[in-house]
Amino acid sequence: MADEPVVWIEAESSDMARAIMAAQSTFPEFARHAELEHFRIVPAFGLVAIKAFFPDPARLTRGEHMFVTDIFTNGRSVTGTLASDPSDLPGLAAGQEVTFPIANVSDWFLVLGRRGIGGFTTDVLKKHVTAAERAGFESQEPLVWYQHRGEDGASAELAAAPVCTACGMPDLVARAHRTGACELCAGGGVRCDCSGCGAPLFRYPDAPRECHHCLVTSRK
């Protein structure tokens, strides 16, 4: 994954704050897709990742938003692997396992082929760089994943997603059944929480009600 321009925040702009709130409000649905990916023989997504805010230990109001992959959440905290080295945060390095509260999540990304879903903060980034900088960034990840939506933001894109006629939830990956039901409901599935840790799940009939993490841990 190419490095995104480093974003240091002293006081979040109102645009950034709204983008982060939108990402956090939709995070449980993202987490269900991320968890289900562990059970697929052929992955559905080219990338499953989040961005999270890591504070500077010396100045807690200042810090860096960084990509995290290999994600697990129990509904309260997130554990994952740092995808790159920080610019100037001591004690953190690419490949390191990190755990932090969900409140530190600043964005999430699901990539189907080269088309991204989520990426709320990329809309803010595009507004706060010069035209020349934007042209360069848009050929790199993560902005390259969102060229399809032009000036429309992530929230507008999700608002236009088809709403399931059975569960009333928008289908993030827009694969509605011909009946108007989402893929989950059409297959007899439900949204539920892991019986072990509380992680948000998608589950189909006869599938275990534990998340991938709990199942792996119980077998050790």
Coordinates of N, CA and C in Angstrom, one line a residue:
M1 N 0.8 -1.2 0.0 CA 0.0 0.0 0.0 C 0.9 1.2 0.0
A2 N 0.6 2.1 -0.9 CA 1.4 3.4 -1.0 C 1.1 4.2 0.3
D3 N 2.1 5.0 0.7 CA 1.9 5.8 1.9 C 1.0 7.0 1.5
E4 N 0.0 7.3 2.3 CA -0.8 8.4 2.2 C -0.1 9.6 2.8
P5 N -0.4 10.8 2.3 CA 0.3 12.0 2.9 C 0.0 12.0 4.4
V6 N 1.0 12.3 5.2 CA 0.9 12.3 6.7 C -0.1 13.4 7.1
V7 N -1.0 13.1 8.0 CA -2.0 14.0 8.5 C -1.8 14.2 10.0
W8 N -1.2 15.3 10.4 CA -1.1 15.6 11.8 C -2.2 16.6 12.2
I9 N -2.8 16.3 13.3 CA -4.0 17.1 13.7 C -3.8 17.7 15.1
E10 N -3.8 19.0 15.1 CA -3.8 19.7 16.4 C -5.3 19.9 16.9
A11 N -6.1 20.3 16.0 CA -7.6 20.4 16.3 C -8.3 20.1 15.0
E12 N -9.1 19.0 15.0 CA -9.7 18.5 13.8 C -10.6 19.6 13.2
S13 N -10.5 19.8 11.9 CA -11.4 20.7 11.2 C -12.8 20.2 11.3
S14 N -13.8 21.0 11.0 CA -15.2 20.6 11.1 C -15.5 19.6 10.0
D15 N -14.8 19.7 8.8 CA -15.0 18.8 7.7 C -14.5 17.4 8.1
M16 N -13.3 17.4 8.7 CA -12.6 16.1 9.1 C -13.4 15.5 10.3
A17 N -13.9 16.3 11.2 CA -14.7 15.8 12.3 C -16.0 15.1 11.8
R18 N -16.7 15.7 10.8 CA -17.9 15.1 10.2 C -17.5 13.8 9.5
A19 N -16.4 13.8 8.8 CA -16.0 12.6 8.0 C -15.7 11.4 9.0
I20 N -15.0 11.7 10.1 CA -14.7 10.7 11.1 C -16.0 10.2 11.7
M21 N -16.9 11.1 12.1 CA -18.2 10.7 12.6 C -19.0 9.8 11.7
A22 N -19.0 10.1 10.4 CA -19.7 9.2 9.4 C -19.0 7.8 9.4
A23 N -17.7 7.8 9.4 CA -17.0 6.5 9.3 C -17.3 5.7 10.6
Q24 N -17.3 6.3 11.7 CA -17.5 5.6 13.0 C -19.0 5.1 13.1
S25 N -19.9 5.9 12.5 CA -21.3 5.5 12.6 C -21.6 4.3 11.7
T26 N -20.8 4.1 10.7 CA -21.0 3.0 9.8 C -20.0 1.8 10.0
F27 N -19.1 2.0 11.0 CA -18.1 1.1 11.3 C -18.6 -0.3 11.6
P28 N -19.7 -0.5 12.4 CA -20.2 -1.9 12.7 C -20.5 -2.7 11.4
E29 N -21.1 -2.0 10.4 CA -21.5 -2.7 9.2 C -20.2 -3.1 8.4
F30 N -19.2 -2.2 8.4 CA -17.9 -2.5 7.8 C -17.3 -3.7 8.5
A31 N -17.4 -3.7 9.9 CA -16.7 -4.8 10.6 C -17.4 -6.1 10.3
R32 N -18.7 -6.1 10.0 CA -19.3 -7.4 9.7 C -18.7 -7.9 8.4
H33 N -18.5 -7.1 7.4 CA -17.9 -7.5 6.1 C -16.5 -8.0 6.3
A34 N -15.8 -7.2 7.2 CA -14.3 -7.6 7.4 C -14.2 -8.9 8.1
E35 N -15.1 -9.2 9.0 CA -15.1 -10.5 9.7 C -15.5 -11.7 8.8
L36 N -16.5 -11.5 8.0 CA -17.0 -12.5 7.1 C -15.9 -12.9 6.1
E37 N -15.0 -12.0 5.7 CA -14.0 -12.2 4.7 C -13.1 -13.4 5.2
H38 N -12.9 -13.6 6.5 CA -12.0 -14.7 7.0 C -12.5 -16.0 6.6
F39 N -13.8 -16.2 6.3 CA -14.4 -17.5 6.0 C -14.5 -17.8 4.5
R40 N -14.1 -16.8 3.7 CA -14.2 -17.0 2.2 C -13.0 -17.8 1.7
I41 N -13.3 -18.7 0.8 CA -12.2 -19.4 0.2 C -11.5 -18.5 -0.9
V42 N -12.3 -17.8 -1.6 CA -11.9 -16.7 -2.5 C -12.3 -15.4 -1.9
P43 N -11.3 -14.5 -1.6 CA -11.6 -13.2 -1.0 C -12.5 -12.4 -1.9
A44 N -13.5 -11.7 -1.3 CA -14.3 -10.8 -2.0 C -13.6 -9.4 -2.2
F45 N -12.8 -9.0 -1.3 CA -12.2 -7.7 -1.3 C -10.7 -7.8 -1.6
G46 N -10.2 -6.8 -2.4 CA -8.8 -6.7 -2.6 C -8.1 -6.1 -1.4
L47 N -8.8 -5.4 -0.6 CA -8.2 -4.8 0.6 C -9.3 -4.5 1.6
V48 N -9.0 -4.9 2.9 CA -9.9 -4.5 4.0 C -9.0 -3.8 5.0
A49 N -9.3 -2.5 5.3 CA -8.4 -1.7 6.1 C -9.2 -0.6 6.8
I50 N -8.5 -0.1 7.8 CA -9.1 1.1 8.5 C -7.9 2.1 8.6
K51 N -8.3 3.4 8.9 CA -7.3 4.4 9.4 C -7.7 4.6 10.9
A52 N -6.7 4.8 11.7 CA -7.0 5.1 13.1 C -6.0 6.2 13.6
F53 N -6.4 6.9 14.6 CA -5.7 8.0 15.1 C -4.8 7.5 16.2
F54 N -3.5 7.8 16.1 CA -2.5 7.4 17.1 C -2.0 8.7 17.7
P55 N -2.2 9.0 19.0 CA -1.8 10.2 19.6 C -0.3 10.2 19.9
D56 N 0.3 11.4 19.8 CA 1.7 11.6 20.2 C 1.8 11.5 21.7
P57 N 2.6 10.6 22.3 CA 2.6 10.5 23.7 C 3.1 11.8 24.5
A58 N 3.8 12.6 23.8 CA 4.3 13.8 24.4 C 3.2 14.9 24.3
R59 N 2.3 14.9 23.3 CA 1.2 15.9 23.2 C 0.0 15.1 22.7
L60 N -0.9 14.8 23.6 CA -2.0 13.9 23.3 C -3.0 14.5 22.4
T61 N -3.0 15.8 22.2 CA -4.0 16.4 21.2 C -3.4 16.4 19.8
R62 N -2.2 15.9 19.7 CA -1.5 15.8 18.4 C -1.2 14.4 18.1
G63 N -1.3 14.0 16.8 CA -1.0 12.6 16.4 C -1.1 12.4 15.0
E64 N -1.2 11.1 14.6 CA -1.1 10.8 13.2 C -2.2 9.7 12.8
H65 N -2.9 9.9 11.7 CA -3.8 8.9 11.2 C -3.1 7.9 10.4
M66 N -3.2 6.6 10.7 CA -2.4 5.6 10.0 C -3.3 4.4 9.6
F67 N -2.8 3.7 8.5 CA -3.6 2.6 8.0 C -3.3 1.3 8.9
V68 N -4.3 0.5 9.1 CA -4.2 -0.7 9.9 C -5.0 -1.8 9.1
T69 N -4.3 -2.9 9.0 CA -4.9 -4.1 8.3 C -5.0 -5.3 9.2
D70 N -5.5 -6.4 8.7 CA -5.6 -7.7 9.5 C -6.4 -7.4 10.8
I71 N -7.6 -6.8 10.5 CA -8.4 -6.2 11.6 C -9.3 -7.2 12.4
F72 N -9.3 -7.1 13.7 CA -10.3 -7.8 14.5 C -10.9 -6.8 15.5
T73 N -12.2 -6.8 15.7 CA -12.8 -6.0 16.7 C -13.8 -6.8 17.5
N74 N -13.8 -6.5 18.8 CA -14.8 -7.2 19.7 C -16.0 -6.3 20.0
G75 N -16.1 -5.2 19.2 CA -17.2 -4.2 19.4 C -16.8 -3.1 20.3
R76 N -15.7 -3.2 21.0 CA -15.2 -2.2 21.9 C -13.9 -1.6 21.5
S77 N -13.0 -2.5 21.1 CA -11.6 -2.1 20.7 C -11.3 -2.8 19.4
V78 N -10.2 -2.4 18.7 CA -9.8 -2.9 17.5 C -8.3 -3.3 17.6
T79 N -8.0 -4.5 17.1 CA -6.7 -5.0 17.0 C -6.3 -5.2 15.6
G80 N -5.1 -4.8 15.2 CA -4.7 -5.0 13.8 C -3.2 -4.8 13.6
T81 N -2.8 -4.7 12.4 CA -1.4 -4.6 12.0 C -1.1 -3.2 11.3
L82 N -0.2 -2.5 11.8 CA 0.2 -1.2 11.2 C 0.7 -1.5 9.8
A83 N 0.2 -0.8 8.8 CA 0.6 -1.0 7.4 C 1.8 -0.2 6.9
S84 N 2.2 0.8 7.7 CA 3.4 1.6 7.3 C 4.0 2.1 8.6
D85 N 5.2 2.7 8.4 CA 5.9 3.3 9.5 C 5.3 4.7 9.8
P86 N 5.2 5.2 11.0 CA 4.7 6.5 11.3 C 5.8 7.5 10.8
S87 N 5.3 8.8 10.7 CA 6.3 9.8 10.3 C 7.1 10.2 11.5
D88 N 6.5 10.4 12.7 CA 7.2 10.9 13.9 C 6.5 10.5 15.2
L89 N 6.2 9.2 15.3 CA 5.7 8.7 16.5 C 6.6 7.6 17.1
P90 N 7.1 7.8 18.3 CA 8.0 6.8 18.8 C 7.3 5.5 19.3
G91 N 8.0 4.4 19.1 CA 7.4 3.1 19.6 C 6.5 2.4 18.6
L92 N 6.3 3.0 17.4 CA 5.4 2.3 16.5 C 6.2 2.1 15.2
A93 N 5.9 0.9 14.5 CA 6.5 0.6 13.3 C 5.6 -0.3 12.4
A94 N 5.9 -0.3 11.1 CA 5.1 -1.1 10.2 C 5.2 -2.6 10.6
G95 N 4.1 -3.3 10.6 CA 4.1 -4.7 10.9 C 3.8 -5.0 12.4
Q96 N 3.7 -3.9 13.2 CA 3.5 -4.1 14.6 C 2.0 -4.3 14.9
E97 N 1.7 -5.2 15.8 CA 0.3 -5.3 16.2 C -0.1 -4.2 17.2
V98 N -1.2 -3.6 17.0 CA -1.7 -2.5 17.8 C -3.1 -2.8 18.2
T99 N -3.5 -2.3 19.4 CA -4.9 -2.4 19.9 C -5.3 -1.0 20.4
F100 N -6.5 -0.6 20.0 CA -6.9 0.8 20.4 C -8.5 0.8 20.5
P101 N -9.1 1.8 21.1 CA -10.5 1.8 21.2 C -11.2 2.2 19.9
I102 N -12.4 1.8 19.7 CA -13.1 2.1 18.4 C -13.2 3.6 18.2
A103 N -13.2 4.4 19.3 CA -13.3 5.8 19.2 C -12.1 6.4 18.5
N104 N -11.0 5.6 18.3 CA -9.8 6.1 17.6 C -9.9 5.8 16.1
V105 N -10.9 5.1 15.6 CA -11.1 4.8 14.2 C -11.5 6.1 13.5
S106 N -10.8 6.4 12.4 CA -11.1 7.6 11.7 C -11.6 7.4 10.3
D107 N -11.4 6.1 9.8 CA -12.0 5.8 8.4 C -11.9 4.3 8.2
W108 N -12.6 3.8 7.2 CA -12.6 2.4 6.9 C -12.6 2.3 5.3
F109 N -12.1 1.2 4.8 CA -11.9 1.0 3.4 C -12.2 -0.5 3.0
L110 N -13.1 -0.7 2.1 CA -13.3 -2.0 1.4 C -13.1 -1.7 0.0
V111 N -12.2 -2.5 -0.6 CA -11.8 -2.3 -2.0 C -12.2 -3.5 -2.8
L112 N -13.1 -3.3 -3.8 CA -13.6 -4.4 -4.7 C -12.9 -4.1 -6.1
G113 N -11.9 -4.9 -6.4 CA -11.1 -4.6 -7.6 C -10.3 -3.4 -7.3
R114 N -10.6 -2.3 -8.1 CA -9.9 -1.0 -7.8 C -10.9 0.0 -7.4
R115 N -12.1 -0.4 -7.0 CA -13.2 0.5 -6.6 C -13.4 0.4 -5.1
G116 N -13.3 1.6 -4.4 CA -13.3 1.6 -3.0 C -14.7 2.0 -2.5
I117 N -15.0 1.4 -1.3 CA -16.2 1.8 -0.5 C -15.7 2.4 0.8
G118 N -16.4 3.4 1.3 CA -15.9 4.1 2.5 C -15.0 5.2 2.1
G119 N -13.8 5.4 2.8 CA -12.9 6.4 2.4 C -13.5 7.8 2.7
F120 N -14.1 8.0 3.8 CA -14.7 9.3 4.2 C -13.7 10.4 4.2
T121 N -12.6 10.2 4.8 CA -11.6 11.3 5.0 C -10.9 11.6 3.7
T122 N -10.9 10.8 2.7 CA -10.3 11.1 1.4 C -11.0 12.3 0.8
D123 N -12.4 12.5 1.1 CA -13.1 13.6 0.6 C -12.5 14.9 1.1
V124 N -12.2 14.9 2.4 CA -11.6 16.1 3.1 C -10.2 16.3 2.5
L125 N -9.4 15.3 2.4 CA -8.1 15.5 1.9 C -8.1 16.2 0.5
K126 N -9.0 15.8 -0.4 CA -9.1 16.4 -1.7 C -9.4 17.9 -1.7
K127 N -10.1 18.3 -0.6 CA -10.5 19.7 -0.5 C -9.3 20.6 0.1
H128 N -8.4 19.9 0.7 CA -7.3 20.7 1.4 C -5.9 20.6 0.8
V129 N -5.9 20.2 -0.5 CA -4.6 20.2 -1.2 C -4.7 21.0 -2.4
T130 N -3.6 21.4 -3.0 CA -3.6 22.1 -4.2 C -4.0 21.2 -5.4
A131 N -4.4 21.9 -6.5 CA -4.7 21.1 -7.7 C -3.6 20.2 -8.1
A132 N -2.4 20.7 -8.1 CA -1.2 19.9 -8.5 C -1.0 18.7 -7.5
E133 N -1.2 18.9 -6.2 CA -1.0 17.9 -5.2 C -2.1 16.8 -5.4
R134 N -3.3 17.3 -5.7 CA -4.4 16.4 -5.8 C -4.2 15.5 -7.0
A135 N -3.7 16.0 -8.1 CA -3.5 15.2 -9.3 C -2.5 14.1 -9.1
G136 N -1.5 14.4 -8.3 CA -0.5 13.4 -7.9 C -1.1 12.4 -7.0
F137 N -1.8 12.8 -6.0 CA -2.4 11.9 -5.0 C -3.4 11.0 -5.6
E138 N -4.2 11.4 -6.6 CA -5.3 10.7 -7.1 C -4.8 9.5 -8.0
S139 N -3.5 9.4 -8.3 CA -2.9 8.3 -9.0 C -2.4 7.3 -8.0
Q140 N -2.5 7.6 -6.7 CA -2.0 6.7 -5.6 C -3.1 6.2 -4.7
E141 N -2.8 5.2 -4.0 CA -3.7 4.7 -2.9 C -3.7 5.7 -1.7
P142 N -4.8 6.0 -1.1 CA -6.1 5.5 -1.3 C -7.0 6.2 -2.3
L143 N -6.6 7.4 -2.8 CA -7.4 8.2 -3.6 C -7.8 7.6 -4.9
V144 N -6.9 6.7 -5.4 CA -7.1 6.1 -6.7 C -8.3 5.2 -6.6
W145 N -8.6 4.7 -5.4 CA -9.8 3.8 -5.3 C -11.1 4.6 -5.4
Y146 N -11.1 5.9 -5.4 CA -12.3 6.7 -5.3 C -12.5 7.6 -6.5
Q147 N -11.8 7.4 -7.5 CA -12.0 8.3 -8.7 C -13.4 8.1 -9.3
H148 N -14.0 7.0 -9.1 CA -15.4 6.8 -9.7 C -16.4 7.7 -9.1
R149 N -16.2 8.2 -7.9 CA -17.3 9.0 -7.4 C -17.1 10.5 -7.6
G150 N -16.0 10.9 -8.2 CA -15.8 12.3 -8.6 C -15.9 13.2 -7.3
E151 N -16.8 14.2 -7.4 CA -16.9 15.2 -6.3 C -18.0 14.7 -5.3
D152 N -18.7 13.6 -5.6 CA -19.7 13.1 -4.6 C -18.9 12.4 -3.5
G153 N -19.3 12.6 -2.3 CA -18.6 12.1 -1.1 C -19.0 10.7 -0.7
A154 N -18.3 10.1 0.2 CA -18.6 8.8 0.7 C -20.1 8.7 1.3
S155 N -20.5 9.7 2.0 CA -21.8 9.7 2.7 C -22.9 9.7 1.6
A156 N -22.7 10.5 0.6 CA -23.7 10.5 -0.5 C -23.7 9.2 -1.3
E157 N -22.6 8.6 -1.5 CA -22.5 7.3 -2.1 C -23.3 6.2 -1.3
L158 N -23.0 6.2 0.0 CA -23.7 5.2 0.8 C -25.2 5.5 0.9
A159 N -25.6 6.8 0.9 CA -27.0 7.1 0.9 C -27.7 6.6 -0.3
A160 N -27.0 6.5 -1.4 CA -27.6 6.0 -2.7 C -27.6 4.5 -2.8
A161 N -27.0 3.8 -1.9 CA -26.9 2.4 -1.9 C -28.3 1.8 -1.8
P162 N -28.6 0.7 -2.5 CA -29.9 0.1 -2.4 C -30.2 -0.4 -0.9
V163 N -31.5 -0.1 -0.5 CA -31.9 -0.5 0.8 C -32.7 -1.8 0.8
C164 N -32.3 -2.8 1.6 CA -32.9 -4.1 1.6 C -34.4 -4.0 2.0
T165 N -35.2 -4.7 1.2 CA -36.7 -4.7 1.5 C -37.0 -5.6 2.7
A166 N -36.1 -6.4 3.1 CA -36.4 -7.3 4.3 C -35.8 -6.7 5.6
C167 N -34.5 -6.3 5.6 CA -34.0 -5.9 6.9 C -33.9 -4.3 7.0
G168 N -34.1 -3.6 5.9 CA -34.2 -2.2 5.9 C -32.8 -1.6 6.0
M169 N -31.7 -2.3 5.8 CA -30.4 -1.8 5.8 C -29.8 -1.6 4.4
P170 N -29.0 -0.5 4.3 CA -28.4 -0.3 2.9 C -27.3 -1.4 2.7
D171 N -27.2 -1.8 1.4 CA -26.3 -2.9 1.0 C -25.0 -2.2 0.6
L172 N -23.9 -2.2 1.5 CA -22.7 -1.5 1.2 C -22.0 -1.9 -0.1
V173 N -22.2 -3.2 -0.4 CA -21.5 -3.7 -1.7 C -22.5 -3.8 -2.8
A174 N -23.7 -3.3 -2.7 CA -24.7 -3.1 -3.7 C -24.9 -4.3 -4.6
R175 N -25.2 -5.4 -3.9 CA -25.5 -6.6 -4.7 C -26.9 -7.1 -4.3
A176 N -27.9 -6.3 -4.5 CA -29.2 -6.6 -4.2 C -29.8 -7.8 -5.0
H177 N -30.6 -8.7 -4.3 CA -31.2 -9.8 -5.0 C -32.4 -9.2 -5.9
R178 N -32.8 -9.9 -6.9 CA -33.8 -9.4 -7.8 C -35.1 -9.1 -7.0
T179 N -35.3 -9.7 -5.8 CA -36.5 -9.4 -5.0 C -36.5 -8.1 -4.3
G180 N -35.3 -7.5 -4.3 CA -35.1 -6.3 -3.5 C -34.4 -6.5 -2.2
A181 N -34.3 -7.8 -1.8 CA -33.6 -8.1 -0.6 C -32.1 -8.1 -0.8
C182 N -31.4 -7.8 0.3 CA -29.9 -7.8 0.2 C -29.4 -9.2 0.1
E183 N -28.1 -9.4 -0.2 CA -27.5 -10.7 -0.4 C -27.7 -11.5 0.9
L184 N -27.5 -10.8 2.0 CA -27.6 -11.5 3.3 C -29.0 -12.1 3.5
C185 N -30.0 -11.3 3.4 CA -31.4 -11.7 3.6 C -31.8 -12.8 2.6
A186 N -31.4 -12.6 1.3 CA -31.8 -13.5 0.3 C -31.2 -14.9 0.6
G187 N -30.1 -14.9 1.3 CA -29.5 -16.2 1.6 C -29.9 -16.8 3.0
G188 N -30.9 -16.1 3.6 CA -31.3 -16.6 4.9 C -30.5 -16.2 6.1
G189 N -29.6 -15.2 5.9 CA -28.6 -14.8 6.9 C -29.2 -13.7 7.8
V190 N -28.5 -13.4 8.9 CA -28.9 -12.4 9.9 C -27.6 -11.6 10.3
R191 N -27.9 -10.5 10.9 CA -26.9 -9.7 11.6 C -27.0 -10.1 13.1
C192 N -25.8 -10.4 13.7 CA -25.8 -10.8 15.1 C -24.4 -10.4 15.7
D193 N -24.3 -10.7 16.9 CA -23.0 -10.5 17.6 C -22.4 -11.8 18.0
C194 N -21.0 -11.9 18.0 CA -20.3 -13.1 18.4 C -20.7 -13.5 19.9
S195 N -21.0 -14.7 20.1 CA -21.4 -15.2 21.4 C -20.3 -15.2 22.4
G196 N -19.0 -15.1 21.8 CA -17.9 -15.1 22.7 C -17.4 -13.7 23.1
C197 N -17.2 -12.8 22.1 CA -16.6 -11.5 22.4 C -17.5 -10.3 22.1
G198 N -18.6 -10.6 21.4 CA -19.5 -9.5 21.0 C -19.2 -8.8 19.7
A199 N -18.3 -9.4 18.9 CA -18.0 -8.8 17.6 C -19.2 -8.8 16.7
P200 N -19.4 -7.7 15.9 CA -20.5 -7.7 15.0 C -20.3 -8.7 13.8
L201 N -21.3 -9.5 13.5 CA -21.2 -10.5 12.5 C -22.3 -10.5 11.5
F202 N -22.0 -11.1 10.3 CA -23.0 -11.6 9.4 C -23.0 -13.1 9.5
R203 N -24.1 -13.8 9.7 CA -24.1 -15.2 9.7 C -25.3 -15.8 8.9
Y204 N -24.9 -16.9 8.2 CA -25.9 -17.6 7.4 C -26.3 -18.9 8.2
P205 N -27.4 -19.5 7.8 CA -27.9 -20.7 8.5 C -26.8 -21.7 8.7
D206 N -26.8 -22.3 9.9 CA -25.9 -23.4 10.3 C -24.4 -22.9 10.5
A207 N -24.1 -21.7 10.3 CA -22.8 -21.2 10.6 C -22.6 -20.9 12.1
P208 N -21.4 -21.1 12.6 CA -21.2 -20.8 14.0 C -21.4 -19.4 14.4
R209 N -21.9 -19.1 15.6 CA -22.2 -17.8 16.1 C -21.0 -17.1 16.8
E210 N -19.8 -17.8 16.6 CA -18.6 -17.2 17.1 C -17.9 -16.5 16.0
C211 N -17.1 -15.5 16.3 CA -16.3 -14.8 15.2 C -15.1 -15.7 14.9
H212 N -14.4 -15.3 13.8 CA -13.2 -16.0 13.4 C -12.2 -16.0 14.5
H213 N -12.0 -14.9 15.2 CA -11.0 -14.8 16.2 C -11.2 -15.7 17.4
C214 N -12.5 -15.8 17.8 CA -12.9 -16.6 18.9 C -12.7 -18.1 18.6
L215 N -13.1 -18.5 17.3 CA -13.0 -19.8 16.9 C -11.5 -20.3 16.9
V216 N -10.7 -19.4 16.3 CA -9.2 -19.8 16.3 C -8.6 -19.9 17.7
T217 N -9.0 -18.9 18.5 CA -8.5 -18.9 19.9 C -8.9 -20.2 20.7
S218 N -10.2 -20.6 20.5 CA -10.7 -21.8 21.2 C -10.0 -23.1 20.8
R219 N -9.4 -23.1 19.6 CA -8.8 -24.3 19.1 C -7.3 -24.4 19.5
K220 N -6.8 -23.4 20.0 CA -5.4 -23.4 20.4 C -5.2 -24.2 21.7

